[in-house]
C-alpha cells in the first residue's frame, strides 16, 4: 500500500515537473518572440528616421556645393586667373 502511494506520488511529481518545464520553455519562447518583434519594430522606425535624415542631409550638402560651384564659375569663368589677394 505504502509503496503504491509512493509510486503514485512520484508519478504525479514527475508529471508536474514536465508540465512546469514545458510551460517554462513556452514562456521563454513567447518572451523571445515578443522581444524580437519589439526590437524589429523599433529598428524599422529608427532606420527610417536615420536614413531619411542622412538622405536629406546629403541632398542639402549637394545643393549647397552646386550653388557654390555655380557662383564661382560665374565670378571666375574657366581659364580666367583669380586676382591676387592684397
Short mmCIF file of N, CA and C in Angstrom, two decimals:
data_model
loop_
_atom_site.label_atom_id
_atom_site.label_comp_id
_atom_site.label_asym_id
_atom_site.label_seq_id
_atom_site.Cartn_x
_atom_site.Cartn_y
_atom_site.Cartn_z
N UNK A 1 0.83 -1.20 0.00
CA UNK A 1 0.00 0.00 0.00
C UNK A 1 0.87 1.26 0.00
N UNK A 2 1.83 1.31 0.91
CA UNK A 2 2.72 2.47 1.01
C UNK A 2 3.56 2.63 -0.25
N UNK A 3 4.04 1.52 -0.78
CA UNK A 3 4.87 1.62 -1.99
C UNK A 3 4.03 2.09 -3.18
N UNK A 4 2.77 1.68 -3.27
CA UNK A 4 1.89 2.14 -4.33
C UNK A 4 1.65 3.64 -4.21
N UNK A 5 1.41 4.13 -2.99
CA UNK A 5 1.22 5.57 -2.77
C UNK A 5 2.48 6.35 -3.15
N UNK A 6 3.63 5.80 -2.81
CA UNK A 6 4.90 6.45 -3.14
C UNK A 6 5.08 6.54 -4.66
N UNK A 7 4.79 5.43 -5.38
CA UNK A 7 4.91 5.44 -6.84
C UNK A 7 3.94 6.44 -7.47
N UNK A 8 2.71 6.50 -6.97
CA UNK A 8 1.73 7.46 -7.49
C UNK A 8 2.18 8.90 -7.24
N UNK A 9 2.70 9.12 -6.04
CA UNK A 9 3.20 10.47 -5.71
C UNK A 9 4.35 10.84 -6.63
N UNK A 10 5.29 9.93 -6.83
CA UNK A 10 6.43 10.20 -7.70
C UNK A 10 5.99 10.43 -9.15
N UNK A 11 4.98 9.68 -9.58
CA UNK A 11 4.48 9.85 -10.94
C UNK A 11 3.83 11.22 -11.10
N UNK A 12 3.03 11.63 -10.10
CA UNK A 12 2.40 12.97 -10.16
C UNK A 12 3.46 14.06 -10.12
N UNK A 13 4.47 13.89 -9.30
CA UNK A 13 5.56 14.87 -9.22
C UNK A 13 6.28 14.97 -10.56
N UNK A 14 6.52 13.84 -11.17
CA UNK A 14 7.19 13.83 -12.47
C UNK A 14 6.34 14.54 -13.53
N UNK A 15 5.04 14.28 -13.53
CA UNK A 15 4.14 14.95 -14.47
C UNK A 15 4.14 16.45 -14.23
N UNK A 16 4.11 16.86 -12.98
CA UNK A 16 4.12 18.30 -12.65
C UNK A 16 5.42 18.95 -13.11
N UNK A 17 6.54 18.27 -12.90
CA UNK A 17 7.83 18.82 -13.33
C UNK A 17 7.87 18.97 -14.85
N UNK A 18 7.39 17.95 -15.56
CA UNK A 18 7.36 18.02 -17.02
C UNK A 18 6.46 19.14 -17.50
N UNK A 19 5.29 19.27 -16.87
CA UNK A 19 4.37 20.35 -17.23
C UNK A 19 5.01 21.71 -16.95
N UNK A 20 5.65 21.83 -15.79
CA UNK A 20 6.30 23.09 -15.43
C UNK A 20 7.43 23.41 -16.41
N UNK A 21 8.21 22.40 -16.77
CA UNK A 21 9.31 22.61 -17.72
C UNK A 21 8.77 23.02 -19.10
N UNK A 22 7.69 22.36 -19.55
CA UNK A 22 7.08 22.71 -20.83
C UNK A 22 6.57 24.14 -20.81
N UNK A 23 5.91 24.53 -19.74
CA UNK A 23 5.41 25.91 -19.62
C UNK A 23 6.55 26.91 -19.57
N UNK A 24 7.65 26.55 -18.89
CA UNK A 24 8.81 27.44 -18.81
C UNK A 24 9.39 27.65 -20.21
N UNK A 25 9.53 26.56 -20.98
CA UNK A 25 10.06 26.68 -22.35
C UNK A 25 9.13 27.51 -23.22
N UNK A 26 7.82 27.31 -23.09
CA UNK A 26 6.86 28.10 -23.86
C UNK A 26 6.92 29.57 -23.48
N UNK A 27 7.07 29.86 -22.20
CA UNK A 27 7.17 31.25 -21.75
C UNK A 27 8.43 31.91 -22.29
N UNK A 28 9.53 31.18 -22.26
CA UNK A 28 10.79 31.72 -22.79
C UNK A 28 10.66 31.98 -24.29
N UNK A 29 10.05 31.04 -25.02
CA UNK A 29 9.87 31.22 -26.46
C UNK A 29 8.97 32.42 -26.75
N UNK A 30 7.89 32.56 -25.99
CA UNK A 30 6.98 33.69 -26.19
C UNK A 30 7.68 35.01 -25.88
N UNK A 31 8.45 35.03 -24.79
CA UNK A 31 9.17 36.26 -24.43
C UNK A 31 10.21 36.61 -25.50
N UNK A 32 10.85 35.60 -26.04
CA UNK A 32 11.84 35.84 -27.11
C UNK A 32 11.17 36.41 -28.35
N UNK A 33 10.03 35.81 -28.74
CA UNK A 33 9.31 36.32 -29.91
C UNK A 33 8.85 37.76 -29.69
N UNK A 34 8.35 38.05 -28.50
CA UNK A 34 7.90 39.40 -28.19
C UNK A 34 9.07 40.39 -28.25
N UNK A 35 10.18 40.01 -27.65
CA UNK A 35 11.35 40.88 -27.65
C UNK A 35 11.83 41.15 -29.08
N UNK A 36 11.89 40.09 -29.89
CA UNK A 36 12.33 40.26 -31.28
C UNK A 36 11.37 41.15 -32.06
N UNK A 37 10.08 40.97 -31.83
CA UNK A 37 9.09 41.80 -32.53
C UNK A 37 9.22 43.26 -32.12
N UNK A 38 9.42 43.52 -30.84
CA UNK A 38 9.58 44.90 -30.37
C UNK A 38 10.84 45.53 -30.93
N UNK A 39 11.93 44.79 -30.90
CA UNK A 39 13.20 45.33 -31.41
C UNK A 39 13.10 45.58 -32.91
N UNK A 40 12.50 44.63 -33.65
CA UNK A 40 12.33 44.84 -35.09
C UNK A 40 11.49 46.08 -35.37
N UNK A 41 10.41 46.23 -34.62
CA UNK A 41 9.53 47.39 -34.80
C UNK A 41 10.29 48.69 -34.52
N UNK A 42 11.06 48.72 -33.46
CA UNK A 42 11.83 49.93 -33.13
C UNK A 42 12.93 50.18 -34.15
N UNK A 43 13.60 49.12 -34.59
CA UNK A 43 14.68 49.28 -35.56
C UNK A 43 14.18 49.84 -36.89
N UNK A 44 13.00 49.42 -37.31
CA UNK A 44 12.44 49.93 -38.56
C UNK A 44 12.22 51.43 -38.44
N UNK A 45 11.63 51.86 -37.35
CA UNK A 45 11.39 53.29 -37.15
C UNK A 45 12.67 54.08 -37.07
N UNK A 46 13.65 53.56 -36.36
CA UNK A 46 14.94 54.25 -36.22
C UNK A 46 15.65 54.30 -37.57
N UNK A 47 15.63 53.18 -38.29
CA UNK A 47 16.31 53.14 -39.58
C UNK A 47 15.67 54.12 -40.56
N UNK A 48 14.34 54.19 -40.57
CA UNK A 48 13.68 55.12 -41.48
C UNK A 48 14.02 56.55 -41.11
N UNK A 49 14.00 56.87 -39.83
CA UNK A 49 14.31 58.24 -39.41
C UNK A 49 15.77 58.57 -39.71
N UNK A 50 16.69 57.64 -39.38
CA UNK A 50 18.11 57.89 -39.57
C UNK A 50 18.44 58.00 -41.05
N UNK A 51 18.02 57.03 -41.86
CA UNK A 51 18.34 57.06 -43.29
C UNK A 51 17.72 58.27 -43.93
N UNK A 52 16.45 58.63 -43.55
CA UNK A 52 15.79 59.82 -44.10
C UNK A 52 16.59 61.07 -43.80
N UNK A 53 17.12 61.18 -42.57
CA UNK A 53 17.92 62.34 -42.21
C UNK A 53 19.21 62.38 -43.02
N UNK A 54 19.83 61.26 -43.23
CA UNK A 54 21.08 61.22 -43.99
C UNK A 54 20.81 61.62 -45.44
N UNK A 55 19.75 61.09 -46.00
CA UNK A 55 19.43 61.45 -47.38
C UNK A 55 19.13 62.94 -47.50
N UNK A 56 18.39 63.48 -46.57
CA UNK A 56 18.07 64.91 -46.57
C UNK A 56 19.35 65.72 -46.42
N UNK A 57 20.23 65.31 -45.52
CA UNK A 57 21.49 66.00 -45.30
C UNK A 57 22.34 65.96 -46.58
N UNK A 58 22.41 64.80 -47.22
CA UNK A 58 23.22 64.67 -48.43
C UNK A 58 22.68 65.56 -49.55
N UNK A 59 21.35 65.59 -49.70
CA UNK A 59 20.75 66.45 -50.73
C UNK A 59 21.05 67.92 -50.44
N UNK A 60 20.96 68.30 -49.19
CA UNK A 60 21.22 69.68 -48.80
C UNK A 60 22.67 70.07 -49.09
N UNK A 61 23.60 69.19 -48.72
CA UNK A 61 25.03 69.46 -48.98
C UNK A 61 25.28 69.53 -50.48
N UNK A 62 24.69 68.61 -51.24
CA UNK A 62 24.88 68.62 -52.69
C UNK A 62 24.37 69.91 -53.30
N UNK A 63 23.19 70.36 -52.88
CA UNK A 63 22.63 71.61 -53.38
C UNK A 63 23.54 72.79 -53.03
N UNK A 64 24.04 72.82 -51.80
CA UNK A 64 24.95 73.89 -51.39
C UNK A 64 26.22 73.90 -52.25
N UNK A 65 26.78 72.71 -52.49
CA UNK A 65 28.01 72.63 -53.29
C UNK A 65 27.75 73.07 -54.74
N UNK A 66 26.61 72.69 -55.29
CA UNK A 66 26.28 73.13 -56.66
C UNK A 66 26.13 74.65 -56.72
N UNK A 67 25.50 75.22 -55.68
CA UNK A 67 25.32 76.68 -55.63
C UNK A 67 26.68 77.37 -55.56
N UNK A 68 27.56 76.84 -54.74
CA UNK A 68 28.92 77.43 -54.61
C UNK A 68 29.66 77.30 -55.93
N UNK A 69 29.61 76.10 -56.55
CA UNK A 69 30.32 75.90 -57.82
C UNK A 69 29.78 76.83 -58.90
N UNK A 70 28.47 77.00 -58.96
CA UNK A 70 27.86 77.90 -59.94
C UNK A 70 28.30 79.33 -59.68
N UNK A 71 28.30 79.72 -58.44
CA UNK A 71 28.74 81.07 -58.08
C UNK A 71 30.18 81.32 -58.48
N UNK A 72 31.05 80.36 -58.19
CA UNK A 72 32.47 80.53 -58.55
C UNK A 72 32.63 80.57 -60.07
N UNK A 73 31.88 79.74 -60.78
CA UNK A 73 32.03 79.74 -62.24
C UNK A 73 31.50 81.03 -62.85
N UNK A 74 30.50 81.67 -62.20
CA UNK A 74 30.02 82.96 -62.69
C UNK A 74 31.02 84.07 -62.38
N UNK A 75 31.67 83.98 -61.23
CA UNK A 75 32.63 85.03 -60.85
C UNK A 75 33.93 84.87 -61.63
N UNK A 76 34.43 83.64 -61.71
CA UNK A 76 35.69 83.36 -62.41
C UNK A 76 35.43 82.36 -63.52
N UNK A 77 35.09 82.83 -64.73
CA UNK A 77 34.86 81.90 -65.84
C UNK A 77 36.11 81.07 -66.10
N UNK A 78 35.91 79.92 -66.74
CA UNK A 78 37.02 79.00 -66.99
C UNK A 78 38.17 79.70 -67.72
N UNK A 79 39.38 79.43 -67.24
CA UNK A 79 40.56 79.99 -67.89
C UNK A 79 40.96 81.34 -67.35
N UNK A 80 40.09 82.03 -66.64
CA UNK A 80 40.43 83.34 -66.11
C UNK A 80 41.18 83.14 -64.78
N UNK A 81 42.25 83.88 -64.64
CA UNK A 81 43.03 83.79 -63.41
C UNK A 81 42.32 84.53 -62.29
N UNK A 82 42.48 84.01 -61.09
CA UNK A 82 41.88 84.69 -59.95
C UNK A 82 42.79 85.84 -59.52
N UNK A 83 42.20 86.97 -59.12
CA UNK A 83 43.04 88.09 -58.71
C UNK A 83 43.79 87.74 -57.44
N UNK A 84 44.99 88.29 -57.31
CA UNK A 84 45.80 88.05 -56.11
C UNK A 84 45.22 88.82 -54.95
N UNK A 85 45.27 88.23 -53.79
CA UNK A 85 44.77 88.91 -52.58
C UNK A 85 45.82 89.89 -52.11
N UNK A 86 45.40 91.05 -51.58
CA UNK A 86 46.36 92.04 -51.13
C UNK A 86 46.62 91.94 -49.67
#
